[in-house]
mmCIF file of C-alpha atoms in Angstrom:
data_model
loop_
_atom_site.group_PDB
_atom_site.id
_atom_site.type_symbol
_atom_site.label_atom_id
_atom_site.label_comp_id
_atom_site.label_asym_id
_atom_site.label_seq_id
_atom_site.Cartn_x
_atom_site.Cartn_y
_atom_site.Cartn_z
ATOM 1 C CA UNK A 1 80.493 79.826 70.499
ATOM 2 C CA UNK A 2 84.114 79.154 69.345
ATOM 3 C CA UNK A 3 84.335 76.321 71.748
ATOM 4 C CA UNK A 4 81.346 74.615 71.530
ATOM 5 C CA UNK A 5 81.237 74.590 67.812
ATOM 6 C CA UNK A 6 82.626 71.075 67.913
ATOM 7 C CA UNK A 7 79.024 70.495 69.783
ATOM 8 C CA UNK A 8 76.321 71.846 68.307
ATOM 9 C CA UNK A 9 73.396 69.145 69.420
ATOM 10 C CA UNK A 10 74.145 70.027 73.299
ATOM 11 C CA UNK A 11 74.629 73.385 72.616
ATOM 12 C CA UNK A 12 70.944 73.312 71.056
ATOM 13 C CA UNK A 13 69.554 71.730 73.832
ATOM 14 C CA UNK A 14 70.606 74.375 76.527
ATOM 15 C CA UNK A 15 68.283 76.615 74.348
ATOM 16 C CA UNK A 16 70.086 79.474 75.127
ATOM 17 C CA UNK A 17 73.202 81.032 73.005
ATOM 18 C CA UNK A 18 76.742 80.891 75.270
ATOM 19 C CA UNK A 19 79.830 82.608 74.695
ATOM 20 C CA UNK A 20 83.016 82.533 76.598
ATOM 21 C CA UNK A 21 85.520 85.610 76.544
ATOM 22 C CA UNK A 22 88.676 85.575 79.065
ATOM 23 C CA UNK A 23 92.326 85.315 78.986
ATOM 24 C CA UNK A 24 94.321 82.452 79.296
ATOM 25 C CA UNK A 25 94.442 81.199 83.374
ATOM 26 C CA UNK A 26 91.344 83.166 84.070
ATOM 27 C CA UNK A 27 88.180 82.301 81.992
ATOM 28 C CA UNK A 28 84.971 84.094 82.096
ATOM 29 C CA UNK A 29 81.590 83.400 80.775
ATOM 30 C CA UNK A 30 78.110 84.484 79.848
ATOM 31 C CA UNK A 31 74.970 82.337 80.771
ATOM 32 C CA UNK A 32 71.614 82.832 80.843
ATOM 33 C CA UNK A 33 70.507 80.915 83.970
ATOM 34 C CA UNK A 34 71.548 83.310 87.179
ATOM 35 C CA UNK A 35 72.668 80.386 89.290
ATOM 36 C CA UNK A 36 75.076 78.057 87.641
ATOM 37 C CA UNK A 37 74.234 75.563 90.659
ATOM 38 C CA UNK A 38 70.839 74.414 88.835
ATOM 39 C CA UNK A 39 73.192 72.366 86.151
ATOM 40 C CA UNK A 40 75.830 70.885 87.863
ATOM 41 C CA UNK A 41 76.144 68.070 84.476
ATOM 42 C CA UNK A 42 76.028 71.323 82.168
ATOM 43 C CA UNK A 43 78.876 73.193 84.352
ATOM 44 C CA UNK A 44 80.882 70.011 84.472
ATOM 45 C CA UNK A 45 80.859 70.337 80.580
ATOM 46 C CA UNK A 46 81.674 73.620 80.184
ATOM 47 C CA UNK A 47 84.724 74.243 82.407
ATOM 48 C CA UNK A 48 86.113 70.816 80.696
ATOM 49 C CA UNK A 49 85.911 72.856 77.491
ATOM 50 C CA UNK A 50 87.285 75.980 79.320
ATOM 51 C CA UNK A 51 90.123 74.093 81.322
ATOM 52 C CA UNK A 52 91.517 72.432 78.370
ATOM 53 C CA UNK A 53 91.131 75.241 76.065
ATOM 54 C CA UNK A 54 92.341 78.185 78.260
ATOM 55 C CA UNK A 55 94.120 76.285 81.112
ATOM 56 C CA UNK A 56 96.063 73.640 79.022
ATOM 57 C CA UNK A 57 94.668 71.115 81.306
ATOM 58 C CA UNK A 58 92.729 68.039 81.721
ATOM 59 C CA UNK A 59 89.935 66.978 83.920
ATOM 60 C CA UNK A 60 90.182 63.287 84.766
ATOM 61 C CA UNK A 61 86.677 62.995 87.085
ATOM 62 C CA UNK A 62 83.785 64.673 85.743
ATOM 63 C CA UNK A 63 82.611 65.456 88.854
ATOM 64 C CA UNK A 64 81.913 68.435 89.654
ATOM 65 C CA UNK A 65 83.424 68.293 93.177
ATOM 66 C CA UNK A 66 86.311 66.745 91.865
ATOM 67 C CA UNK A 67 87.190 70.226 90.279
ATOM 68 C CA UNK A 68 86.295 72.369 93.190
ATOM 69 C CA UNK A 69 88.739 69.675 94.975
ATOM 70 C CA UNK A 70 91.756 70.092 92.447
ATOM 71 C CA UNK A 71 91.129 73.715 92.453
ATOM 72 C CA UNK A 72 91.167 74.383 88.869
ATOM 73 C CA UNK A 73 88.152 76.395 88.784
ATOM 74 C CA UNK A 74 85.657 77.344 91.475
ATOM 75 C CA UNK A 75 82.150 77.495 90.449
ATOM 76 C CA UNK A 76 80.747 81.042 91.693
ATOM 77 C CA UNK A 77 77.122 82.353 90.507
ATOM 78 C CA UNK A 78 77.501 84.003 87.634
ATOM 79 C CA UNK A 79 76.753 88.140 86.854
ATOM 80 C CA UNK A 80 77.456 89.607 83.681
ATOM 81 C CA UNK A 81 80.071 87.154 82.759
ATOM 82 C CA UNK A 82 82.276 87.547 85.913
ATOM 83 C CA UNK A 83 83.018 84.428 88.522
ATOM 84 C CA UNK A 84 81.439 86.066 92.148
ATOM 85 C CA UNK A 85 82.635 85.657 95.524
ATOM 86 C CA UNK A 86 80.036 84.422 97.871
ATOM 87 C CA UNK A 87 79.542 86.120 101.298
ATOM 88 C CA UNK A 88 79.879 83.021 103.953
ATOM 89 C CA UNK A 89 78.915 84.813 106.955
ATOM 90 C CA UNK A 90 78.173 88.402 108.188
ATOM 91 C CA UNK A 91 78.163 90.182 111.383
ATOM 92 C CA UNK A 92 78.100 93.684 112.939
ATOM 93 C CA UNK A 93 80.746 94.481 115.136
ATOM 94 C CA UNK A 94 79.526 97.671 116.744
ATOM 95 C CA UNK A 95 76.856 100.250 114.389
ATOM 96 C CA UNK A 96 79.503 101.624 111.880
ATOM 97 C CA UNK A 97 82.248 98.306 111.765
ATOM 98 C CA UNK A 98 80.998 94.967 109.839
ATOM 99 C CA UNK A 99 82.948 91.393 109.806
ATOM 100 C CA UNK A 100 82.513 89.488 106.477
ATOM 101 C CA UNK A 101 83.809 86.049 105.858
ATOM 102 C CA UNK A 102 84.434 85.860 102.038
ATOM 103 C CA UNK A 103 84.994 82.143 99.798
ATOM 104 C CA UNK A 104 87.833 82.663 98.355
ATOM 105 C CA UNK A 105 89.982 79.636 98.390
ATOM 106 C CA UNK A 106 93.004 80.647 96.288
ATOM 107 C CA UNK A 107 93.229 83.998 98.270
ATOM 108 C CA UNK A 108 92.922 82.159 101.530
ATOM 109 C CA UNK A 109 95.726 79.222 100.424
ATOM 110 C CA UNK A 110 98.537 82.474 100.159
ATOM 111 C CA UNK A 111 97.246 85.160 102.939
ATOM 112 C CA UNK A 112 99.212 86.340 105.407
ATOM 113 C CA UNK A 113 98.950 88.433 108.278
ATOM 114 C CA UNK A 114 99.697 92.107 107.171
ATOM 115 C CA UNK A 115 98.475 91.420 103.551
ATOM 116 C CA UNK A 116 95.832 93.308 101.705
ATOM 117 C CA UNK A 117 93.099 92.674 99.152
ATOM 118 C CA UNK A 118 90.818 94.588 96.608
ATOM 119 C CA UNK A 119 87.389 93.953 96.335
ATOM 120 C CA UNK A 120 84.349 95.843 93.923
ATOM 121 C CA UNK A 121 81.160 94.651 94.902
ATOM 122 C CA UNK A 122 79.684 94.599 91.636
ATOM 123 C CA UNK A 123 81.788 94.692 87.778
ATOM 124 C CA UNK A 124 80.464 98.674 87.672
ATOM 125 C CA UNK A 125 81.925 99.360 90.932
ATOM 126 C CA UNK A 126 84.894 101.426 92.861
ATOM 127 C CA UNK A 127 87.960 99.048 94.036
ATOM 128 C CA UNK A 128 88.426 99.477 97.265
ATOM 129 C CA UNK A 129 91.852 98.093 99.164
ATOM 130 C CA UNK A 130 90.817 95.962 102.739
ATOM 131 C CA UNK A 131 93.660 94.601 105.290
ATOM 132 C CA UNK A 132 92.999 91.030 106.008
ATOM 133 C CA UNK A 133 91.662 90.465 109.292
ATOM 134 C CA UNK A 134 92.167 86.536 108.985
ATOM 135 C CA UNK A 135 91.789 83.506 106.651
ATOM 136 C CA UNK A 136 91.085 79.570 106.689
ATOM 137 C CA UNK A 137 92.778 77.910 104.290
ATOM 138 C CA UNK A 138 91.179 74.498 104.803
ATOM 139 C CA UNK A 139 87.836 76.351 104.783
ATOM 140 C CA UNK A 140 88.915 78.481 102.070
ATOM 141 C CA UNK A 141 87.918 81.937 103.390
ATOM 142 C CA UNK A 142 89.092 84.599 104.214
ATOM 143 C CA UNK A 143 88.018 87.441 107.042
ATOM 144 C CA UNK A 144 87.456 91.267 106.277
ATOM 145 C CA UNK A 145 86.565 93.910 108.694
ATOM 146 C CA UNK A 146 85.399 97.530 107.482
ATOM 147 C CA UNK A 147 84.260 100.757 108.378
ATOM 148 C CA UNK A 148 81.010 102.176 107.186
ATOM 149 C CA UNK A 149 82.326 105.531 105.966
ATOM 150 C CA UNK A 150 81.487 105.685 101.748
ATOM 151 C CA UNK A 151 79.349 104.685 99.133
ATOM 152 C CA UNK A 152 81.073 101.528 98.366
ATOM 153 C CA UNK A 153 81.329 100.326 102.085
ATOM 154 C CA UNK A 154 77.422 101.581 102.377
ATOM 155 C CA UNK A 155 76.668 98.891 99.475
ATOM 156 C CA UNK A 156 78.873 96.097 100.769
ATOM 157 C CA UNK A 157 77.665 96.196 104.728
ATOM 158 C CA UNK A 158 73.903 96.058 102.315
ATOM 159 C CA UNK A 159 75.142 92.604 101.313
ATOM 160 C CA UNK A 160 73.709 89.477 103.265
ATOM 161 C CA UNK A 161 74.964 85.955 103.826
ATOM 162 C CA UNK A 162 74.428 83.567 100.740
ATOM 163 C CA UNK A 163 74.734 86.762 98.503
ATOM 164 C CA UNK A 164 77.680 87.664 96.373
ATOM 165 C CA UNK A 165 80.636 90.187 95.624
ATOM 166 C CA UNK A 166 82.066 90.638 92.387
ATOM 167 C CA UNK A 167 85.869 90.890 92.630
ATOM 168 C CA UNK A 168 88.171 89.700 95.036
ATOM 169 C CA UNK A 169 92.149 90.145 94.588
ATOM 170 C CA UNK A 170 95.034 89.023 96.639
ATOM 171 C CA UNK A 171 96.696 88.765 98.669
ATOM 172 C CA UNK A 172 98.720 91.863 98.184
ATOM 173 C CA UNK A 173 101.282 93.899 99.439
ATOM 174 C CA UNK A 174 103.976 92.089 102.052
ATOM 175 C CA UNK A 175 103.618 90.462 105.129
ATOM 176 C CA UNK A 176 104.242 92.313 108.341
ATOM 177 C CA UNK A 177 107.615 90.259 110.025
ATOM 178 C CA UNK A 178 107.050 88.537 112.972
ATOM 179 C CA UNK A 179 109.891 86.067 113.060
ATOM 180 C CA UNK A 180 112.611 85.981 115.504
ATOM 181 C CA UNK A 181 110.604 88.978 117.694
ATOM 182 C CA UNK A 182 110.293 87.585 121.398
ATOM 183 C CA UNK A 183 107.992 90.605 122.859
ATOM 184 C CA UNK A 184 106.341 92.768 120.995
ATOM 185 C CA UNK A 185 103.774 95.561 122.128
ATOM 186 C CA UNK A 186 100.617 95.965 119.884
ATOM 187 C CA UNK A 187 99.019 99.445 119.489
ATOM 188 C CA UNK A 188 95.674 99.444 117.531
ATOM 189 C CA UNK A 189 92.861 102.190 117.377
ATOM 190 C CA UNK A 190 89.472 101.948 115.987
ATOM 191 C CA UNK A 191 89.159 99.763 113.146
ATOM 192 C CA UNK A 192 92.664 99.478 112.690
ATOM 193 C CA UNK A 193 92.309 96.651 115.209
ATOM 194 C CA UNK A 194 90.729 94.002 113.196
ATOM 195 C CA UNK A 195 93.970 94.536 110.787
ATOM 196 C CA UNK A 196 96.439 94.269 114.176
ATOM 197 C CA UNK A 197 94.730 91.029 115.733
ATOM 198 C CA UNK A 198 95.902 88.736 112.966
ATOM 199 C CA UNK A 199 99.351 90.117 113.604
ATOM 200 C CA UNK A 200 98.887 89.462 117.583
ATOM 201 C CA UNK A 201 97.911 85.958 116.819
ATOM 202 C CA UNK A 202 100.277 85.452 114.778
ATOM 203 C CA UNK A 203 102.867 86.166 117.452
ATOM 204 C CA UNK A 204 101.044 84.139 119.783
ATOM 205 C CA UNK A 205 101.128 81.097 117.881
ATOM 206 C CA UNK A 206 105.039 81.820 117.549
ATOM 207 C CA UNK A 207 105.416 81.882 121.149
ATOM 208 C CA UNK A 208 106.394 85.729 121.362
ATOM 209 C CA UNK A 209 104.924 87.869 124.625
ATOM 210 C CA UNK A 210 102.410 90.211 123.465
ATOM 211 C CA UNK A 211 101.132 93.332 125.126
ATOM 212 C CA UNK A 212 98.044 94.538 123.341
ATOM 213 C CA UNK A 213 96.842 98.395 123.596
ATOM 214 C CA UNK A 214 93.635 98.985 122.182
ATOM 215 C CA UNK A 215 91.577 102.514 121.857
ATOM 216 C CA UNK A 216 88.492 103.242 121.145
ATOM 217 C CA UNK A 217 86.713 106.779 121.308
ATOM 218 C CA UNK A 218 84.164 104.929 123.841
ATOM 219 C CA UNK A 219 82.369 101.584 124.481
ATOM 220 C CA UNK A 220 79.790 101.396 121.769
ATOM 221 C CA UNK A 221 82.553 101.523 119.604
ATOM 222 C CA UNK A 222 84.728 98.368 120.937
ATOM 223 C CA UNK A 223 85.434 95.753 118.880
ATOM 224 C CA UNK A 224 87.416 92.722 119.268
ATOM 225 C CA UNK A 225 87.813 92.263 123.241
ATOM 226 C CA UNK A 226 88.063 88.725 123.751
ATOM 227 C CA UNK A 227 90.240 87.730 120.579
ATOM 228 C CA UNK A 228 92.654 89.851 121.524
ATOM 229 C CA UNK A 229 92.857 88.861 124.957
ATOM 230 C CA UNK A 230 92.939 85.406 124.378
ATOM 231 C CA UNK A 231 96.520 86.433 122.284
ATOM 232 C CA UNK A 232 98.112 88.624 124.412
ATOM 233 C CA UNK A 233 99.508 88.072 127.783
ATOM 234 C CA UNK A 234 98.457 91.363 129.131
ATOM 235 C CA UNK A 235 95.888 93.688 127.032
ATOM 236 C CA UNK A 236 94.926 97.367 127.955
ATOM 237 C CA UNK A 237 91.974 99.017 126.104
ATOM 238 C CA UNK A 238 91.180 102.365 126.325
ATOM 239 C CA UNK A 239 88.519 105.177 125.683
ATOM 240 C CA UNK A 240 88.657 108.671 125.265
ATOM 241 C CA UNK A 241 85.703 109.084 127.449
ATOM 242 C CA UNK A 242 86.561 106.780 130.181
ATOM 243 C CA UNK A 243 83.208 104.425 129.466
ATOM 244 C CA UNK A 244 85.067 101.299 129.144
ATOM 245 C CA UNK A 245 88.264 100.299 130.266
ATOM 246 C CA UNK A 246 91.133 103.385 131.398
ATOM 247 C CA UNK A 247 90.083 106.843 129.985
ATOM 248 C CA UNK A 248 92.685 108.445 127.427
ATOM 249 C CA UNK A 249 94.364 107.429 124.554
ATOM 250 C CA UNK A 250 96.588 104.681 123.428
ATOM 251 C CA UNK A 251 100.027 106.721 124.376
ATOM 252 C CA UNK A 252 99.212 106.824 127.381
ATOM 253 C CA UNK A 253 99.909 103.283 128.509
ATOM 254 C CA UNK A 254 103.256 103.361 126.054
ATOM 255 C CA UNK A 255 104.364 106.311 128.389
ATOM 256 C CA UNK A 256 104.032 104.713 131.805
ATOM 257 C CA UNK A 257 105.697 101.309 130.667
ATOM 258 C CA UNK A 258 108.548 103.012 129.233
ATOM 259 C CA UNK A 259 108.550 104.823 132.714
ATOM 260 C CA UNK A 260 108.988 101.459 134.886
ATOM 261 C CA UNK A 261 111.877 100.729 132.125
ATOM 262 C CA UNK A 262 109.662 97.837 130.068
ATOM 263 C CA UNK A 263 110.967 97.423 126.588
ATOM 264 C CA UNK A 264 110.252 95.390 123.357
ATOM 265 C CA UNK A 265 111.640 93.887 120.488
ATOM 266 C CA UNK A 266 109.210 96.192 118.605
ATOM 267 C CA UNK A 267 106.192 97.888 118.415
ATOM 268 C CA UNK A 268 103.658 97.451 116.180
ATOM 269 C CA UNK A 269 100.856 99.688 115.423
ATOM 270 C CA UNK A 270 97.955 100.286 113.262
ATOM 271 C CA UNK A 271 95.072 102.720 113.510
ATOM 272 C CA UNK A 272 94.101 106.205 112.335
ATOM 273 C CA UNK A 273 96.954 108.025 110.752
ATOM 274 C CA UNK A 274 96.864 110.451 113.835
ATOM 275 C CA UNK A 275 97.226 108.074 115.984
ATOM 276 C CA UNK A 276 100.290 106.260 114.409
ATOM 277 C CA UNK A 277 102.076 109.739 113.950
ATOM 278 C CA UNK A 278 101.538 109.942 117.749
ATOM 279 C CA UNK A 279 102.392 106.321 119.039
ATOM 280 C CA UNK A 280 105.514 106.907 116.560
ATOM 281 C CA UNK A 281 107.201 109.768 118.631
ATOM 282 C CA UNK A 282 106.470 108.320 121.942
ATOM 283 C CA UNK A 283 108.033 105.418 120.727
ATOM 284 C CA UNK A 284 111.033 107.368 118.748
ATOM 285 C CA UNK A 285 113.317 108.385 122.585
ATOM 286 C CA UNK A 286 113.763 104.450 123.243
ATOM 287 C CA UNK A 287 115.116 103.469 120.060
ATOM 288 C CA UNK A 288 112.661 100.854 119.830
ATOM 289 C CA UNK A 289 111.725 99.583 116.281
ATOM 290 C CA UNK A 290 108.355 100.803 115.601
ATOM 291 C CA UNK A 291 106.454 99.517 112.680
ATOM 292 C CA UNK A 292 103.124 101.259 111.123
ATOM 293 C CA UNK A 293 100.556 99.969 108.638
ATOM 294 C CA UNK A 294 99.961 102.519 106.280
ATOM 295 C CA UNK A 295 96.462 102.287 103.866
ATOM 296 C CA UNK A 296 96.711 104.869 101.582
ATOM 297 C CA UNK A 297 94.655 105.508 98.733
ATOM 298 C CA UNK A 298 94.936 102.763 96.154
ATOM 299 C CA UNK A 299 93.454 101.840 92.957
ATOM 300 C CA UNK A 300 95.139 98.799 91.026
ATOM 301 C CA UNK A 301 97.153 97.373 93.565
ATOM 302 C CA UNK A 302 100.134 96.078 91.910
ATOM 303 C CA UNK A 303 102.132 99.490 91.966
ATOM 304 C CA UNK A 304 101.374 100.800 88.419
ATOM 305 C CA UNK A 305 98.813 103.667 89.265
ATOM 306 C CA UNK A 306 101.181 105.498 91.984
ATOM 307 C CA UNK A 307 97.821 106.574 93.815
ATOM 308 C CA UNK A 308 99.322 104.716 96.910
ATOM 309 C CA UNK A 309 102.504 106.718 96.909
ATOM 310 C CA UNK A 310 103.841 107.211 100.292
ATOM 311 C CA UNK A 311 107.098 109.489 100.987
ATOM 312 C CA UNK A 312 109.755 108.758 103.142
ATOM 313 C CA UNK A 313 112.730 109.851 104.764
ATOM 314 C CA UNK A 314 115.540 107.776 104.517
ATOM 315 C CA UNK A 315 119.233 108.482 105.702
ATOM 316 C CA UNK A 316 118.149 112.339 105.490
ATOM 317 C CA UNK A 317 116.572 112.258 101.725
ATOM 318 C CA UNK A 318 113.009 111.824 100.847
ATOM 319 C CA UNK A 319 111.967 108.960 98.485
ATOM 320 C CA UNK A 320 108.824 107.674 97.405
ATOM 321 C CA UNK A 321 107.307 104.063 98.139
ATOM 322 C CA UNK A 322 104.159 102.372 96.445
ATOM 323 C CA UNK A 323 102.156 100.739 99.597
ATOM 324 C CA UNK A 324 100.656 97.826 97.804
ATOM 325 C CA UNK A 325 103.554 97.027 96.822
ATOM 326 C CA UNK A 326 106.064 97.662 99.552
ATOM 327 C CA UNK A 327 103.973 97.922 102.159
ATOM 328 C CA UNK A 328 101.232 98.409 103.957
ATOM 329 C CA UNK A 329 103.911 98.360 106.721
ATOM 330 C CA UNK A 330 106.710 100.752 106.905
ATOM 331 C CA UNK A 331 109.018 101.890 110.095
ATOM 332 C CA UNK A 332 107.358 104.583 111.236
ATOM 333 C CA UNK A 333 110.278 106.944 111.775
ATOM 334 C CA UNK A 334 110.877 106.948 108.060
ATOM 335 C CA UNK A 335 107.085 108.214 107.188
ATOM 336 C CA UNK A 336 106.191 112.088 106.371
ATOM 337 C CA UNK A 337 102.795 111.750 108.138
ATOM 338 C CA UNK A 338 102.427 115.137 107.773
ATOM 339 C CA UNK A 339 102.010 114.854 104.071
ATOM 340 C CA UNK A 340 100.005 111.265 104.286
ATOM 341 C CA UNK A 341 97.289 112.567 106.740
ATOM 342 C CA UNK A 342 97.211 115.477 104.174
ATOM 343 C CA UNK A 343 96.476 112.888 101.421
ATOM 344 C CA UNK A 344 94.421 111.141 102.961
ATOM 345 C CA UNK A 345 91.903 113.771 103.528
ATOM 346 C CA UNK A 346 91.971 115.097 99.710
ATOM 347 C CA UNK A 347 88.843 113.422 98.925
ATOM 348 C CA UNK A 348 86.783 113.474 102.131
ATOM 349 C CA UNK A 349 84.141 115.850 100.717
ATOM 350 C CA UNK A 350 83.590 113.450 98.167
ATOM 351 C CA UNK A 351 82.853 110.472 99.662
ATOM 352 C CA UNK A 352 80.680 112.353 101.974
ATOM 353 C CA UNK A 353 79.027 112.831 99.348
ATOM 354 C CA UNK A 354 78.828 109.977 97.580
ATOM 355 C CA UNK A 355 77.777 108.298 100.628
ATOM 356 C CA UNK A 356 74.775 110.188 101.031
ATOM 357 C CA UNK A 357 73.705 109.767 97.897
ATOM 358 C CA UNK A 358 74.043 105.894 98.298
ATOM 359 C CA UNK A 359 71.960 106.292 101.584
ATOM 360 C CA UNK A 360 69.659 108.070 100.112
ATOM 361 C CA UNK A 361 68.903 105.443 97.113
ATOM 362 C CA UNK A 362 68.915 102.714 99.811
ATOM 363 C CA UNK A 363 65.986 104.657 101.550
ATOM 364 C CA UNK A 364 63.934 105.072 98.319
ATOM 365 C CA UNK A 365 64.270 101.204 97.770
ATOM 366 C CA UNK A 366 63.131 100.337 101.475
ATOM 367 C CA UNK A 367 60.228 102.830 100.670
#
């Protein structure tokens, strides 16, 4: 009301009261209409009042795609006074993994591989930290992959193309290094490989040999097949039940190649915390630099809550590391996995829980 007061004959005309709360660089507002796409001349007035209130800026085009262009602001639907991030595309991966492309141009224009974001679906909901899986910056999206295992995943994966997410912050955390490495051996398991293929194609595009190791616990669970053979020179999956590919886990292959005397720059790997504690001391008798990407529990994201505390031992003493803020990758010979796997499983219970309950609601509305 504050900023329109200047304009009370248009503000009259809207026939609908409008107030604008926010801080300085990241305006909010509060509109009756659900769609601000149904006004474009009324939105083009408003974030020219916004811009060069809050962002000490001025429009020169009224257009609106003029300010989409110059990035200044982009228009989202509107919930409860919070911008939303709309879903672009959707898919399912295999019954329990979904792909989500996500508009988020600013996000997109600094992503790297190895980076994190945050997401809530809605303003009342849990934050939740996601890897990114990949980004287009001239498309301004970027890629997230995730594992049906909570509440809050339950009520994303319920989201459909066209719809929206509430929050969407990054990119976080520090990139995983891939200069100056000329062969590198990828280990991913599960879901963990959606966060390693970025990496791997990363490489690629660098011109490094890649030798990708991917596990699964058996086909219906694979994910990712062709994208990561189309960046690796020579890619092994594996199941623990022997229905698709070699049976047996990831460490296997690792064990035989260090055999017949092969050897990397580094190995990278990302999966289950199991896993990663195991690739990490086959690895450990060559010397070879072995990184991990560790996703512990996290909350704000910028390393003020601690809740993504990760200890380490360093020249024989322990010290403690904030993951979105240090990490999510670490060298893996320096992580007490013992303690993070014992972390990690703290609220398990819970989320079971929780989880149920959502699936539960989600039947009653079907019904």
């Amino acid at each position: 009301n504050t900023l329109l007061a200047q304009d009370d004959t248009q503000r009259d005309n809207w026939g609908a009261p409008i107030s604008f709360s926010g801080r300085r660089g990241t305006p909010t507002e509060k509109i009756k209409s659900a769609d601000i796409q149904d006004n474009n001349s009324f939105i083009v007035f408003i974030y020219k009042k916004l811009l060069k209130k809050m962002c000490k800026c001025d429009i020169i085009s009224s257009n609106l795609s003029k300010i989409q262009t110059e990035a200044y602001v982009t228009p989202r639907q509107i919930d409860f006074g919070v911008f939303m991030y709309k879903i672009l595309k959707k898919k399912s991966l295999n019954p329990t993994v979904t792909m989500m492309e996500i508009e988020a141009p600013l996000v997109a224009a600094k992503a790297e591989p190895g980076q994190l974001i945050i997401l809530r679906v809605d303003g009342e909901g849990e934050r939740i930290p996601l890897t990114v899986a990949g980004f287009d910056r001239e498309r301004g999206s970027v890629k997230i992959i995730f594992q049906i295992v909570g509440a809050t995943t339950k009520q994303l994966d319920s989201k459909n193309e066209g719809e929206y997410i509430s929050d969407f912050v990054g990119p976080l955390g520090t990139k995983t290094r891939v200069e100056g490495l000329k062969k590198v051996c990828i280990v991913g398991g599960g879901v963990g490989c959606a966060i390693a293929l970025p990496v791997a194609e990363k490489l690629a595009s660098l011109g490094c040999e890649v030798t990708s190791v991917i596990g699964f616990r058996s086909k219906d669970l694979l994910i990712l097949e062709d994208e990561f053979r189309a960046a690796s020179k020579e890619l092994i999956v594996m199941t623990d039940d022997g229905s698709y590919g070699r049976e047996g886990n990831v460490c296997l292959p690792l064990r035989e190649m260090f055999a017949a005397g092969e050897s990397f720059d580094e190995v990278i790997t990302i999966g289950p915390l199991v896993m990663m504690k195991f690739v990490v001391a086959e690895v450990r008798p060559t010397g070879i630099p072995c990184t991990v990407s560790m996703n512990p529990i996290m909350i704000d994201g910028t390393g003020m809550c601690g809740g993504c505390r990760l200890s380490l031992i360093r020249d024989g003493k322990r010290i403690t590391e904030f993951a979105c803020v240090s990490g999510p990758d670490f060298n893996g010979y320096e992580v007490d996995f013992d303690e993070a796997i014992s972390r990690s499983s703290m609220y398990r219970d819970f989320e079971r829980h929780a989880y149920e309950k959502a699936c539960n609601l989600y039947k009653k509305e079907v019904e």
